[in-house]
PDB file of C-alpha atoms in Angstrom:
ATOM      1  CA  VAL A   1       0.000   0.000   0.000  1.00  0.00           C
ATOM      2  CA  TYR A   2       2.744   2.425   0.930  1.00  0.00           C
ATOM      3  CA  GLU A   3       4.969   1.456  -2.023  1.00  0.00           C
ATOM      4  CA  GLY A   4       2.932   3.720  -4.265  1.00  0.00           C
ATOM      5  CA  MET A   5       3.889   6.762  -2.211  1.00  0.00           C
ATOM      6  CA  GLU A   6       6.699   8.344  -4.191  1.00  0.00           C
ATOM      7  CA  GLY A   7       9.374  10.257  -2.353  1.00  0.00           C
ATOM      8  CA  THR A   8       9.152   8.269   0.877  1.00  0.00           C
ATOM      9  CA  THR A   9      11.995   6.328   2.393  1.00  0.00           C
ATOM     10  CA  THR A  10      11.822   2.928   4.018  1.00  0.00           C
ATOM     11  CA  VAL A  11      11.950   4.587   7.437  1.00  0.00           C
ATOM     12  CA  GLU A  12       8.976   6.799   6.606  1.00  0.00           C
ATOM     13  CA  GLN A  13       7.059   3.792   5.306  1.00  0.00           C
ATOM     14  CA  PHE A  14       7.856   1.978   8.568  1.00  0.00           C
ATOM     15  CA  HIS A  15       6.497   4.934  10.541  1.00  0.00           C
ATOM     16  CA  TYR A  16       3.244   4.864   8.575  1.00  0.00           C
ATOM     17  CA  THR A  17       2.961   1.117   9.089  1.00  0.00           C
ATOM     18  CA  PHE A  18       3.685   1.466  12.823  1.00  0.00           C
ATOM     19  CA  ILE A  19       1.028   4.163  13.184  1.00  0.00           C
ATOM     20  CA  THR A  20      -1.484   2.046  11.247  1.00  0.00           C
ATOM     21  CA  MET A  21      -0.846  -0.955  13.501  1.00  0.00           C
ATOM     22  CA  GLY A  22      -1.235   1.279  16.561  1.00  0.00           C
ATOM     23  CA  ILE A  23      -4.599   2.527  15.335  1.00  0.00           C
ATOM     24  CA  ILE A  24      -5.775  -1.036  14.726  1.00  0.00           C
ATOM     25  CA  THR A  25      -4.642  -2.032  18.236  1.00  0.00           C
ATOM     26  CA  VAL A  26      -6.437   0.891  19.896  1.00  0.00           C
ATOM     27  CA  ALA A  27      -9.606   0.209  17.894  1.00  0.00           C
ATOM     28  CA  SER A  28      -9.648  -3.469  18.860  1.00  0.00           C
ATOM     29  CA  ALA A  29      -9.015  -2.599  22.525  1.00  0.00           C
ATOM     30  CA  ALA A  30     -11.995  -0.246  22.413  1.00  0.00           C
ATOM     31  CA  MET A  31     -14.168  -3.027  20.994  1.00  0.00           C
ATOM     32  CA  PHE A  32     -13.107  -5.424  23.769  1.00  0.00           C
ATOM     33  CA  MET A  33     -13.921  -2.791  26.396  1.00  0.00           C
ATOM     34  CA  LEU A  34     -17.516  -2.762  25.114  1.00  0.00           C
ATOM     35  CA  LEU A  35     -17.985  -6.449  25.902  1.00  0.00           C
ATOM     36  CA  LYS A  36     -19.978  -7.461  28.958  1.00  0.00           C
ATOM     37  CA  THR A  37     -18.494  -9.878  31.490  1.00  0.00           C
ATOM     38  CA  THR A  38     -20.968 -12.557  30.454  1.00  0.00           C
ATOM     39  CA  ASP A  39     -20.301 -12.283  26.715  1.00  0.00           C
ATOM     40  CA  GLY A  40     -18.779 -15.473  25.396  1.00  0.00           C
ATOM     41  CA  ASN A  41     -19.896 -17.741  28.247  1.00  0.00           C
ATOM     42  CA  ASN A  42     -21.531 -20.015  25.699  1.00  0.00           C
ATOM     43  CA  LEU A  43     -18.113 -20.580  24.087  1.00  0.00           C
ATOM     44  CA  ILE A  44     -16.470 -22.162  27.127  1.00  0.00           C
ATOM     45  CA  LYS A  45     -17.271 -25.502  28.743  1.00  0.00           C
ATOM     46  CA  ARG A  46     -16.794 -24.358  32.305  1.00  0.00           C
ATOM     47  CA  GLN A  47     -19.681 -22.139  33.249  1.00  0.00           C
ATOM     48  CA  ARG A  48     -20.908 -20.895  36.571  1.00  0.00           C
ATOM     49  CA  LYS A  49     -22.064 -23.761  38.660  1.00  0.00           C
ATOM     50  CA  SER A  50     -25.655 -23.363  39.701  1.00  0.00           C
ATOM     51  CA  LYS A  51     -27.041 -24.896  42.843  1.00  0.00           C
ATOM     52  CA  PRO A  52     -27.719 -28.581  42.236  1.00  0.00           C
ATOM     53  CA  ASN A  53     -31.362 -29.541  42.126  1.00  0.00           C
ATOM     54  CA  ARG A  54     -32.268 -31.981  44.852  1.00  0.00           C
ATOM     55  CA  VAL A  55     -34.216 -34.998  43.795  1.00  0.00           C
ATOM     56  CA  PRO A  56     -36.949 -35.793  46.362  1.00  0.00           C
ATOM     57  CA  SER A  57     -36.258 -39.530  46.234  1.00  0.00           C
ATOM     58  CA  GLU A  58     -32.648 -39.031  47.387  1.00  0.00           C
ATOM     59  CA  SER A  59     -33.589 -37.148  50.552  1.00  0.00           C
ATOM     60  CA  GLU A  60     -36.100 -39.759  51.693  1.00  0.00           C
TER      61      GLU A  60
END
């Protein structure tokens, strides 16, 4: 993408690339900050353990 920019050196192209990567990183961090703590619970096996339901026949 930056090769088409005439009159720029490799160092300048690196600076543009570094800034672009920084912007992408900040944007993705902002997206992750918008997530709720419960988002993605369906993707993991271990979920919050609920209280076990007692079966009446076991307590008798």
